[in-house]
mmCIF file of C-alpha atoms and ligand atoms in Angstrom:
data_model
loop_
_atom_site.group_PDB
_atom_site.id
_atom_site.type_symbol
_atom_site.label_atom_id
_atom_site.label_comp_id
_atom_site.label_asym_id
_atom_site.label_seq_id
_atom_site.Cartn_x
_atom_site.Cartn_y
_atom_site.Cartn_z
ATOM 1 C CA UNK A 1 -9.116 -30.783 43.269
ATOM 2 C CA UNK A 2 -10.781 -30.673 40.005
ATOM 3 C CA UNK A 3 -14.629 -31.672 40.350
ATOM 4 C CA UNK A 4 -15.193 -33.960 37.938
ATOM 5 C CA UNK A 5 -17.634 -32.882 35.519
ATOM 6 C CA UNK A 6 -16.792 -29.597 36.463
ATOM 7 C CA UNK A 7 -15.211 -29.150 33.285
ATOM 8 C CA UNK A 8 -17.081 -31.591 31.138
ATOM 9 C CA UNK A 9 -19.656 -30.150 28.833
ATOM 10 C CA UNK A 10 -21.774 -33.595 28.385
ATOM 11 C CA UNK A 11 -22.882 -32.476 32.215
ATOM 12 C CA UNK A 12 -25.631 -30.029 32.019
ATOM 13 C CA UNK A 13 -28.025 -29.489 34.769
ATOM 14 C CA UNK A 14 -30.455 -27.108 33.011
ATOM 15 C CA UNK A 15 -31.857 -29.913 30.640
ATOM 16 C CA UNK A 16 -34.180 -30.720 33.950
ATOM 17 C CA UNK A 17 -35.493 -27.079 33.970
ATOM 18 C CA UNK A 18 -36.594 -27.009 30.593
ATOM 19 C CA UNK A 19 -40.398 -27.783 30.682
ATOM 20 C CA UNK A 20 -42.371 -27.344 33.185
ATOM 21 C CA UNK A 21 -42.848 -31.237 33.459
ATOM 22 C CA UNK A 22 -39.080 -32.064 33.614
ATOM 23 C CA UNK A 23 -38.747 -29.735 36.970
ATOM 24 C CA UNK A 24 -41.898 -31.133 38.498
ATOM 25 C CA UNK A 25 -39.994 -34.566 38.364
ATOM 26 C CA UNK A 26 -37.170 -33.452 40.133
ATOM 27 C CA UNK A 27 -38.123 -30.903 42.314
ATOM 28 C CA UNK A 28 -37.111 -31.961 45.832
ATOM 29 C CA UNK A 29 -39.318 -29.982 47.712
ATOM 30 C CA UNK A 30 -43.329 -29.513 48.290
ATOM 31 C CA UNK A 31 -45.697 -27.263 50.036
ATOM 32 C CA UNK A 32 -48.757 -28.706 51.146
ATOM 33 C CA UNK A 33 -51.750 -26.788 52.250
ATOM 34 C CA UNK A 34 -51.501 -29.890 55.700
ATOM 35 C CA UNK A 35 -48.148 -28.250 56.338
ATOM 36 C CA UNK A 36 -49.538 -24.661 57.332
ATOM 37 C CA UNK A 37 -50.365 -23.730 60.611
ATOM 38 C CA UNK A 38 -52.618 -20.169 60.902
ATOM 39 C CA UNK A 39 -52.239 -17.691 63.761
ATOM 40 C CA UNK A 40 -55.283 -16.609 65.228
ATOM 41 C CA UNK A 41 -56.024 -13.981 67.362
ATOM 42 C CA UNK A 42 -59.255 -14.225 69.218
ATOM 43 C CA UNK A 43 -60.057 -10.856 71.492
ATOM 44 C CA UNK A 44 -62.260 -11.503 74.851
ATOM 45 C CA UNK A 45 -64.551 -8.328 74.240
ATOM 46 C CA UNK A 46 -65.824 -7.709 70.465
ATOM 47 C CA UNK A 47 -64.880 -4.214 71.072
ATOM 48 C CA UNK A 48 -61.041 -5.246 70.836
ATOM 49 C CA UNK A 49 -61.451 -7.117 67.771
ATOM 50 C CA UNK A 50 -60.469 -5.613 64.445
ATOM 51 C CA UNK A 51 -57.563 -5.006 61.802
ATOM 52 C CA UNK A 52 -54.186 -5.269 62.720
ATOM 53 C CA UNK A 53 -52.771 -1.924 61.218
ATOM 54 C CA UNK A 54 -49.284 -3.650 60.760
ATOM 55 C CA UNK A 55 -50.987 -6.940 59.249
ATOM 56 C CA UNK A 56 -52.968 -5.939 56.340
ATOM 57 C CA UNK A 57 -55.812 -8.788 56.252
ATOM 58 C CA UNK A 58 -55.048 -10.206 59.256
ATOM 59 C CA UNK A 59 -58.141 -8.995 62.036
ATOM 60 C CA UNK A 60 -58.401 -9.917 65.828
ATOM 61 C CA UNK A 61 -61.851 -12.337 65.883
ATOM 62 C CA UNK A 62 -64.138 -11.955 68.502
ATOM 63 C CA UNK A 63 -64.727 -15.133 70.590
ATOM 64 C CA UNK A 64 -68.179 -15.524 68.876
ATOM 65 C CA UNK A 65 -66.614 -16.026 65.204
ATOM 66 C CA UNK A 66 -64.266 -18.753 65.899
ATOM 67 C CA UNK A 67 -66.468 -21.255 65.370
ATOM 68 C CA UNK A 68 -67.156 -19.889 61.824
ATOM 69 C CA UNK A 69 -63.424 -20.068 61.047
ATOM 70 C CA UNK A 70 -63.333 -23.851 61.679
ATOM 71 C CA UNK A 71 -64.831 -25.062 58.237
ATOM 72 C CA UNK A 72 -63.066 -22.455 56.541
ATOM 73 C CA UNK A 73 -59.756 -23.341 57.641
ATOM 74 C CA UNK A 74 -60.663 -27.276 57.124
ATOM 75 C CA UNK A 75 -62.163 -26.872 53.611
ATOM 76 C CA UNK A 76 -59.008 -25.017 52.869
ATOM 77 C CA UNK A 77 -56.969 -28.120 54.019
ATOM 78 C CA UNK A 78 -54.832 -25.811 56.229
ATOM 79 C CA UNK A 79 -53.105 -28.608 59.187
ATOM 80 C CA UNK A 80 -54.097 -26.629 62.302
ATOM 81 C CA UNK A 81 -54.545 -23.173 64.039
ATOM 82 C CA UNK A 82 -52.599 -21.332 66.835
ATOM 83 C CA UNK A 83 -54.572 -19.530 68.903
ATOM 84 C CA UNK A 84 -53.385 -16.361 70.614
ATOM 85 C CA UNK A 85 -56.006 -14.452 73.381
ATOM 86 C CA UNK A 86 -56.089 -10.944 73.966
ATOM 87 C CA UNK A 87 -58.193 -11.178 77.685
ATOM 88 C CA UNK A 88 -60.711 -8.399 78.993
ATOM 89 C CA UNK A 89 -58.555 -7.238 81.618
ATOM 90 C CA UNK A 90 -54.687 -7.337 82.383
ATOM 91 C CA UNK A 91 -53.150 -7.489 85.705
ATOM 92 C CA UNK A 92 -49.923 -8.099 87.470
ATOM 93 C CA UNK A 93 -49.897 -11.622 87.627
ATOM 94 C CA UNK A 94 -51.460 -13.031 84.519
ATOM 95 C CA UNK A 95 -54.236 -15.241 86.787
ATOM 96 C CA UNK A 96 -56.724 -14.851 84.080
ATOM 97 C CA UNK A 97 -54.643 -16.593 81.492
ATOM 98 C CA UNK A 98 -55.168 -19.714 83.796
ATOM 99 C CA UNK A 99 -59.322 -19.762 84.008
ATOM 100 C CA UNK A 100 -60.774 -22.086 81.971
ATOM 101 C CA UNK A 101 -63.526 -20.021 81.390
ATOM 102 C CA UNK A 102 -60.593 -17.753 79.920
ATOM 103 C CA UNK A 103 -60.642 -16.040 76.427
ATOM 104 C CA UNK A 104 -58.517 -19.011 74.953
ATOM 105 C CA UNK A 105 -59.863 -22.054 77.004
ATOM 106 C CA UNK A 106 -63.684 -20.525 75.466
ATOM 107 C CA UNK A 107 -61.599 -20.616 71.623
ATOM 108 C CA UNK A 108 -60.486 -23.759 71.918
ATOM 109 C CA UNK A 109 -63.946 -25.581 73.148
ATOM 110 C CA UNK A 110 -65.629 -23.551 70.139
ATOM 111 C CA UNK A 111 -63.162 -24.303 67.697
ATOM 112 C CA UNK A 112 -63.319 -28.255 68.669
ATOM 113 C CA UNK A 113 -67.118 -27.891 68.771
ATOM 114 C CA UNK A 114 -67.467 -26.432 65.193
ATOM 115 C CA UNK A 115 -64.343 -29.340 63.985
ATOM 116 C CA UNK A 116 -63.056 -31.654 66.162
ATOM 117 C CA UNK A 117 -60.048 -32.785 63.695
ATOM 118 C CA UNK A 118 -58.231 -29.541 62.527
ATOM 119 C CA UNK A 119 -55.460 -29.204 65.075
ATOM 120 C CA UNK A 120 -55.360 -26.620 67.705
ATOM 121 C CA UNK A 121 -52.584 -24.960 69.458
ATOM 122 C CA UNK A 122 -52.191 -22.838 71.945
ATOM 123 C CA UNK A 123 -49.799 -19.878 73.276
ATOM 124 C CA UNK A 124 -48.461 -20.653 75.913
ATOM 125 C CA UNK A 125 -47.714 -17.552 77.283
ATOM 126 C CA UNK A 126 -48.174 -14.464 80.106
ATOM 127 C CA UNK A 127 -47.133 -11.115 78.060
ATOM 128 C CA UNK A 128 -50.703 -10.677 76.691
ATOM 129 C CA UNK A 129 -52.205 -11.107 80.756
ATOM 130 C CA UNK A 130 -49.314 -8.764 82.052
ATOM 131 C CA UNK A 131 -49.510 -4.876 82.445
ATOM 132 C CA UNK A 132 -46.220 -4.825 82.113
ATOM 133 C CA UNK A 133 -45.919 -6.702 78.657
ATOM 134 C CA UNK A 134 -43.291 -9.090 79.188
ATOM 135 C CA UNK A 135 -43.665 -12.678 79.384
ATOM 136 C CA UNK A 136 -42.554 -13.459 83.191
ATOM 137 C CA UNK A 137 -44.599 -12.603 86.346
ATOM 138 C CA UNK A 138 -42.229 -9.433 88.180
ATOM 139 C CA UNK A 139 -41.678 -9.379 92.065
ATOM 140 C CA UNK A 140 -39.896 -5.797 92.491
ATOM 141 C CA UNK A 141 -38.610 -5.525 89.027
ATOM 142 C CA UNK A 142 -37.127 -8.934 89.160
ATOM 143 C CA UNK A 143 -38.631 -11.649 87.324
ATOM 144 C CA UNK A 144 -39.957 -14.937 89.396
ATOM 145 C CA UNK A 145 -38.791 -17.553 87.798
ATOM 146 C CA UNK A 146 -40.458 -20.145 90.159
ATOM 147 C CA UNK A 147 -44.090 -18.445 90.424
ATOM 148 C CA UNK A 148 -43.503 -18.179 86.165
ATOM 149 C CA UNK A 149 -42.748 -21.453 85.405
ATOM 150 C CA UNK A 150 -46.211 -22.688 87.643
ATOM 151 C CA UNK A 151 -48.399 -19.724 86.299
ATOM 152 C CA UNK A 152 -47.486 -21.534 82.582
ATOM 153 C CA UNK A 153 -47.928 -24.685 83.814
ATOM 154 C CA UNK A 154 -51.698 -23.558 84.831
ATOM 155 C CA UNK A 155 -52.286 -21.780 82.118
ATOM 156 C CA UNK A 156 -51.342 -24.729 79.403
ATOM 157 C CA UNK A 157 -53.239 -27.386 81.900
ATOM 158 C CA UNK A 158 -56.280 -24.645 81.148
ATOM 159 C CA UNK A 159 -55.909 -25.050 77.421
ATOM 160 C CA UNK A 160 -55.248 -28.835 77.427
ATOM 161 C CA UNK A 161 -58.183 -29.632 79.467
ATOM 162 C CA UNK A 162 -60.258 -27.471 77.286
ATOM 163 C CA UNK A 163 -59.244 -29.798 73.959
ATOM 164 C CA UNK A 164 -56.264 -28.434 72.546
ATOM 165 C CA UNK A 165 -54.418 -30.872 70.696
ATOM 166 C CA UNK A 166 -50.787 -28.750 71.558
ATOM 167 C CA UNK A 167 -49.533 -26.331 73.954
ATOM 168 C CA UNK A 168 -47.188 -24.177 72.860
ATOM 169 C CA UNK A 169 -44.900 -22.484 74.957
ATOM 170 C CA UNK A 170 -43.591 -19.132 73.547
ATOM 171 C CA UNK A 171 -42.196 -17.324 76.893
ATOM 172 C CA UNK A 172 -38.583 -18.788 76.822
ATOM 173 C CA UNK A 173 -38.266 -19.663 79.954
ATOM 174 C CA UNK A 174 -36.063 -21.724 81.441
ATOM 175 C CA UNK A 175 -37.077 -25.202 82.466
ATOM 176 C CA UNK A 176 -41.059 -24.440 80.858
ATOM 177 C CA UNK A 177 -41.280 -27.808 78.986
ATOM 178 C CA UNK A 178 -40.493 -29.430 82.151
ATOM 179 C CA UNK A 179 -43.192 -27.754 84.371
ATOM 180 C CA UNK A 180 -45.731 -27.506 81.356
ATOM 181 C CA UNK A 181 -45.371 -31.675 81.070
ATOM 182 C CA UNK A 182 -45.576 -32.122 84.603
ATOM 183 C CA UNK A 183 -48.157 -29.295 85.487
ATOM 184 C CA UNK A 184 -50.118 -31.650 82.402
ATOM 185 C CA UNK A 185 -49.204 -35.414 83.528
ATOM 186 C CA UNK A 186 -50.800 -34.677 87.301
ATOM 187 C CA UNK A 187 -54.089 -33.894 85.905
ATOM 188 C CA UNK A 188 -54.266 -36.824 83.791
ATOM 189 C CA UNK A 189 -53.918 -34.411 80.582
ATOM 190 C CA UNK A 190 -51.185 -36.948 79.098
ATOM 191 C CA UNK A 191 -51.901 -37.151 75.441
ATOM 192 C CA UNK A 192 -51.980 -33.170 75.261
ATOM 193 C CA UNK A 193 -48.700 -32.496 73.584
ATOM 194 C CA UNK A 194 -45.647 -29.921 74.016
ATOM 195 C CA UNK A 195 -44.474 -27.719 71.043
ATOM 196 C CA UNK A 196 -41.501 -25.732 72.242
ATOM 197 C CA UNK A 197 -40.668 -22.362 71.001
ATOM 198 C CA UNK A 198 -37.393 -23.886 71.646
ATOM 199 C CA UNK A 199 -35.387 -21.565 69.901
ATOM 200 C CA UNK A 200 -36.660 -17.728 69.500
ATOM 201 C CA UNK A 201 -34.344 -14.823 68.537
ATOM 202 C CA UNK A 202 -34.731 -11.537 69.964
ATOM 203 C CA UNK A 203 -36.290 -10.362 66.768
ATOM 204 C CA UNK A 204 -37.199 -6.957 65.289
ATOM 205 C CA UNK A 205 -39.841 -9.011 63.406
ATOM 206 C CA UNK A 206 -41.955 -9.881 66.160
ATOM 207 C CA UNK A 207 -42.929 -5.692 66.428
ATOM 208 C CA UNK A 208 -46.678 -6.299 64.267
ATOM 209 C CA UNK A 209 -47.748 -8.938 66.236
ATOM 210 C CA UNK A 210 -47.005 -6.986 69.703
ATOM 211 C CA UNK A 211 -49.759 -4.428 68.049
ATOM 212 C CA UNK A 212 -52.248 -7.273 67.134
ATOM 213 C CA UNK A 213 -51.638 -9.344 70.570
ATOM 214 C CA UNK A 214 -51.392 -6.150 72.525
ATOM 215 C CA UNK A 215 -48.338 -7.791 74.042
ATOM 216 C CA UNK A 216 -45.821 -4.504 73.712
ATOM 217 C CA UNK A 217 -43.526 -4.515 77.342
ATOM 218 C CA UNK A 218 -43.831 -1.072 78.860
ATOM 219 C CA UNK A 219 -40.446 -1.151 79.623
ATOM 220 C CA UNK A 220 -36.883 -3.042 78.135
ATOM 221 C CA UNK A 221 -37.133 -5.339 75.634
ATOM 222 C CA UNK A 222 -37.090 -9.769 75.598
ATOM 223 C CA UNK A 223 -33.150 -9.584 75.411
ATOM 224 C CA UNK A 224 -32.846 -10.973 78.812
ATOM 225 C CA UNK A 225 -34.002 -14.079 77.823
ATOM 226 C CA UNK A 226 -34.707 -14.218 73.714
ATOM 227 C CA UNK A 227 -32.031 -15.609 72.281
ATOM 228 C CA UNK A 228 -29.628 -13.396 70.565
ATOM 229 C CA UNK A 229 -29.775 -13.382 67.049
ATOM 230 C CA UNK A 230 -26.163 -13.923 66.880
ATOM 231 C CA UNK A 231 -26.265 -17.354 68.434
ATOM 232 C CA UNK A 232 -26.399 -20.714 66.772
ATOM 233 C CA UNK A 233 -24.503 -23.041 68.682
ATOM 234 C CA UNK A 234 -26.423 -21.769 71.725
ATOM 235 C CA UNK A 235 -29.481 -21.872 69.964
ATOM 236 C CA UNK A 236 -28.846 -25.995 69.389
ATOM 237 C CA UNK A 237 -28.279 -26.340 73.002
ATOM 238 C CA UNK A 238 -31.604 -24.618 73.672
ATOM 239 C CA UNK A 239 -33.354 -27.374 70.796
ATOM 240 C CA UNK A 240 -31.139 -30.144 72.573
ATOM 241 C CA UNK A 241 -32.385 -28.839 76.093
ATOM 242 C CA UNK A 242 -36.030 -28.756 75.223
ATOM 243 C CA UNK A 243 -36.359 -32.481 73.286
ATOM 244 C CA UNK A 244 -34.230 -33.731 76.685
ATOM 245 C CA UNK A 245 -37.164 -32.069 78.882
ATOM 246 C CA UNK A 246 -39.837 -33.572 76.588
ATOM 247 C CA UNK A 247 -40.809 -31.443 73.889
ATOM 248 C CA UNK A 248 -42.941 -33.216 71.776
ATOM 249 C CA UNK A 249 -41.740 -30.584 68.476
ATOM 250 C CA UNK A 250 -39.923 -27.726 68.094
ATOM 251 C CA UNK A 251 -40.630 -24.322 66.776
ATOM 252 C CA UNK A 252 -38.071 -22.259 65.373
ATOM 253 C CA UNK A 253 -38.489 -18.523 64.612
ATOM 254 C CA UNK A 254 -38.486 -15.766 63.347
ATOM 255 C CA UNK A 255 -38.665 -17.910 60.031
ATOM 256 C CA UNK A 256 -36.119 -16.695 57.004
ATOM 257 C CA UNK A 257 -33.811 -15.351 59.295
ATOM 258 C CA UNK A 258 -32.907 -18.627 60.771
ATOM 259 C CA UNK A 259 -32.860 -20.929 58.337
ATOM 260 C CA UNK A 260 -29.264 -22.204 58.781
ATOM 261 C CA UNK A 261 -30.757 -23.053 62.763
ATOM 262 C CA UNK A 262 -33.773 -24.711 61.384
ATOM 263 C CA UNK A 263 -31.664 -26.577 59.261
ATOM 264 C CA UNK A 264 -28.832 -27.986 61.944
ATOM 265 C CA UNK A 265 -31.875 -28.982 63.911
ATOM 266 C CA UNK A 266 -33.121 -30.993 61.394
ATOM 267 C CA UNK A 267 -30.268 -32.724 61.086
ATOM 268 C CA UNK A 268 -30.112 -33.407 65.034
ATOM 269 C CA UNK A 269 -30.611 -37.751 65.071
ATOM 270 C CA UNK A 270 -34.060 -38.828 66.854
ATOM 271 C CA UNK A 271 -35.728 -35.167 66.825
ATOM 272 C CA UNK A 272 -38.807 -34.442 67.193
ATOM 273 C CA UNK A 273 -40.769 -32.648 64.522
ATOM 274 C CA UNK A 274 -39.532 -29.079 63.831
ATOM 275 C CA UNK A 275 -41.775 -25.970 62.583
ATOM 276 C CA UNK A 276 -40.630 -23.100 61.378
ATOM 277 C CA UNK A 277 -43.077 -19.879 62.362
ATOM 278 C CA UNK A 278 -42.886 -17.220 60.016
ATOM 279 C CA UNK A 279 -43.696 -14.145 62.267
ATOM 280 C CA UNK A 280 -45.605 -11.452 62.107
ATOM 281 C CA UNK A 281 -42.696 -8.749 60.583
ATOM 282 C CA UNK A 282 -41.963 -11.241 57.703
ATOM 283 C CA UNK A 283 -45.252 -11.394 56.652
ATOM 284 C CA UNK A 284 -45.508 -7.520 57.083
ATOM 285 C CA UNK A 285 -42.537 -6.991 54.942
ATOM 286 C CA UNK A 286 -43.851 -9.192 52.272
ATOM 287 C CA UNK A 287 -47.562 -7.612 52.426
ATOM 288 C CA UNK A 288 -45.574 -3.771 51.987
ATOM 289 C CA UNK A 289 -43.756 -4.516 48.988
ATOM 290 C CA UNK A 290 -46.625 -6.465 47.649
ATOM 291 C CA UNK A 291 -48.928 -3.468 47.862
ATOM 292 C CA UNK A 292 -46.533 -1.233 46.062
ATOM 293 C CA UNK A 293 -45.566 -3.540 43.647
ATOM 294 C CA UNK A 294 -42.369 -3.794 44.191
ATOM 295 C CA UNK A 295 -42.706 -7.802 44.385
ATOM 296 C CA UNK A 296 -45.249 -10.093 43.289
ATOM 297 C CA UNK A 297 -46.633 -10.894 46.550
ATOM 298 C CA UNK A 298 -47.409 -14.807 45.705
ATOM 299 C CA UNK A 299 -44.628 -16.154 44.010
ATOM 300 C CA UNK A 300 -42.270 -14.119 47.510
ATOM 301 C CA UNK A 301 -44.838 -16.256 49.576
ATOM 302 C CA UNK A 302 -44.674 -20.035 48.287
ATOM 303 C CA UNK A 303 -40.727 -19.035 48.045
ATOM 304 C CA UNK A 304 -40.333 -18.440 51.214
ATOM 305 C CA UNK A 305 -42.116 -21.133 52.526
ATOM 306 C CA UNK A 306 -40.568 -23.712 50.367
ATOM 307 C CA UNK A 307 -37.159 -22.157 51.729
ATOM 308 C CA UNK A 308 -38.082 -22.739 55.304
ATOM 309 C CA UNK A 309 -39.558 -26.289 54.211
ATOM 310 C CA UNK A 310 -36.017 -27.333 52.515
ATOM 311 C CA UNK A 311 -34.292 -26.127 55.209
ATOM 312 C CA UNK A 312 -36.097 -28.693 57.433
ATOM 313 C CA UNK A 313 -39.170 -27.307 58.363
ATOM 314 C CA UNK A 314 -42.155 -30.302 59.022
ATOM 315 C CA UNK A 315 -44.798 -27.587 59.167
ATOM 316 C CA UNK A 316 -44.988 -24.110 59.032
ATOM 317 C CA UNK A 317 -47.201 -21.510 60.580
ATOM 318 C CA UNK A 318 -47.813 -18.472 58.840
ATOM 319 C CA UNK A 319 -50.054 -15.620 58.521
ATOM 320 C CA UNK A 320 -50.241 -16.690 54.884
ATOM 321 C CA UNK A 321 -51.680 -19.829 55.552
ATOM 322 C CA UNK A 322 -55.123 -19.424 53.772
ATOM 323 C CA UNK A 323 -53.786 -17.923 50.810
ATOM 324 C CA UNK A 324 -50.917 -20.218 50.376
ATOM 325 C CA UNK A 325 -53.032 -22.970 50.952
ATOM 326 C CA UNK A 326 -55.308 -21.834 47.846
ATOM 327 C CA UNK A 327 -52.276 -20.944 46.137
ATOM 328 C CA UNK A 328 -50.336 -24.635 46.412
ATOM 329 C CA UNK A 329 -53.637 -25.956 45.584
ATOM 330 C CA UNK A 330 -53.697 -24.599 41.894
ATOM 331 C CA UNK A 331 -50.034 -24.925 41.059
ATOM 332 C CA UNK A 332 -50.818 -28.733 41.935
ATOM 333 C CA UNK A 333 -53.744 -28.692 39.123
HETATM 334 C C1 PBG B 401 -44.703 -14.081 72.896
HETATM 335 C C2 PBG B 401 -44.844 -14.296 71.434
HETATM 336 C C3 PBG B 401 -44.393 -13.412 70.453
HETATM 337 C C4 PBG B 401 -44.683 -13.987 69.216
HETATM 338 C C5 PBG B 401 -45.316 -15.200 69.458
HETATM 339 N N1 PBG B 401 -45.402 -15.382 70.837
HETATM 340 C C6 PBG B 401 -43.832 -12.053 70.576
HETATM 341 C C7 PBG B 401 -42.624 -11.814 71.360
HETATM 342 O O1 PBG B 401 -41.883 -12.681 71.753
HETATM 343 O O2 PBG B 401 -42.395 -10.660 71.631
HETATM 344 C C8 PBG B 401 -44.339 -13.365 67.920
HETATM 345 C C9 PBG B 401 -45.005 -13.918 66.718
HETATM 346 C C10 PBG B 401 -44.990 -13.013 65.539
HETATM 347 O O3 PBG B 401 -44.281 -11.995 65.479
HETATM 348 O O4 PBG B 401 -45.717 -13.321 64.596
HETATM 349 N N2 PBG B 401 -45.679 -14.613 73.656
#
């Protein structure tokens, strides 16, 4: 088949990227500082708090500065943060993560103090809690998949009741959104919604945060239950799966390397909003070549967000989130 206008000279898309103007017009994409979502990691003891080697200008906050991050994300007109805990002490079963006097339940109540409308997430997870590292509580080297799935309950009825807007469960676990939404309904914590890490490859890119979250396992790796990176039909079933249990959104990650998953769950009918989640080895990479020069570190930023936007993103977190919030803000002017 000959495409017509394939071979017809009158057709010529590059008139619309002449000026500046004429590709603003058409330009089917845009960023919007609302869109971003920033990690945050908040440490129990100042003493833990600091740079993330791996993240350059990305620091672990100590409990007592969150409330001096609110106005800063809000005047930047960043949509929300996701708050990630490093506690004081770790044992084998994660009961900590639970306490509402915990390092994130304590984030959360400051952050809502200092602004009760930015939008706050929380991690929804045990490997930070764990000696071990991984993100399931261990009976004899086996993981407990029943003592699991009520420990995250717990620990997202903890955050909810504490005022976060979102619970977000990152240990991919099977049946989580259904004992998360239950573990919430029974203590009247009903508007407090579910974001799913619904679909989560067993990434290489995920190695920075493990420094800055202090979430490393001592042993293994997630492969027995991260998905594997060669999976998409599988990873749709998981995205199917989680809206059936009542997932109130989706997050999809690591961010550029799944874009073709981020985009056949956007084109699921009657889904729920999807985010894609940039991790912490994508911004790394970015941040390396930046510093050397070898790319110009703000044009490979909005890029790649706008790539994970028209894939189907609704929102984004990223480490970038300030920056790219500042940034979207003057190409607007
Ligand atoms: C696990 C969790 C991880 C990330 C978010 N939640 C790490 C992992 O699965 O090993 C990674 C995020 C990033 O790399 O930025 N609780």
């Amino acid at each position: 088949m000959i495409l017509q206008g394939a071979t017809d000279a009158s057709v010529r898309l590059d008139r619309f990227r002449r000026t500046p103007g004429l590709r603003r017009i058409v330009r089917e994409t845009r960023l919007s500082a609302a869109d971003l979502i920033l990690p945050i990691f908040v440490s129990e003891r100042a003493i833990d708090a600091g740079p993330v080697s791996s993240m350059p200008g990305v620091s672990r906050i100590p409990l007592a500065d969150v409330k001096r991050l609110a106005p800063v994300i809000r005047s930047a007109g960043v949509g929300g943060v996701l708050i990630f805990g490093t506690p004081a002490a770790k044992d084998e079963i994660g009961g900590v993560a639970s306490d509402v006097d915990g390092v994130v339940p304590r984030a959360v109540r400051a952050f809502k103090s200092a602004d009760p409308d930015v939008v706050v997430i929380t991690d929804v997870c045990l490997c930070q809690y764990l000696t071990h590292g991984h993100c399931a509580i261990a009976d004899n080297g086996e993981f407990d998949r029943s003592r699991t799935l009520a420990a995250l309950g717990e620990i997202a009825a903890a955050h909810g009741a504490s005022g976060a807007d979102i619970v977000a469960p990152s240990a991919m676990r099977d049946g989580q959104v259904r004992a998360i939404r239950r573990a919430l309904d029974s203590r009247d914590l009903m508007d407090v919604s579910v974001m799913s890490y619904a679909v989560k490859h067993a990434s290489a890119f995920y190695g920075p945060f493990r420094e800055a979250a202090d979430s490393a396992p001592a042993f293994g790796d997630r492969r027995s239950h991260q998905l594997d990176p060669a999976n998409s039909r599988e990873a749709l079933r998981e995205a199917m799966r989680d809206i059936r249990d009542g997932a109130d959104a989706l997050l999809i990650k690591p961010g550029m390397p799944t874009l073709d998953v981020l985009s056949a769950v956007g084109a699921l009918p009657d889904r729920p909003p999807i985010g894609a989640y940039q991790v912490s080895g994508e911004f790394a990479m970015i941040k390396a070549a930046a510093e050397r020069g070898w790319i110009d570190e703000r044009s490979a930023v909005l890029e790649s967000l706008v790539a994970m936007k028209r894939a189907g993103a609704d929102f984004i977190v990223t480490y970038f989130a300030l920056d790219a919030a500042a940034w979207i803000r003057e190409e607007i002017r």
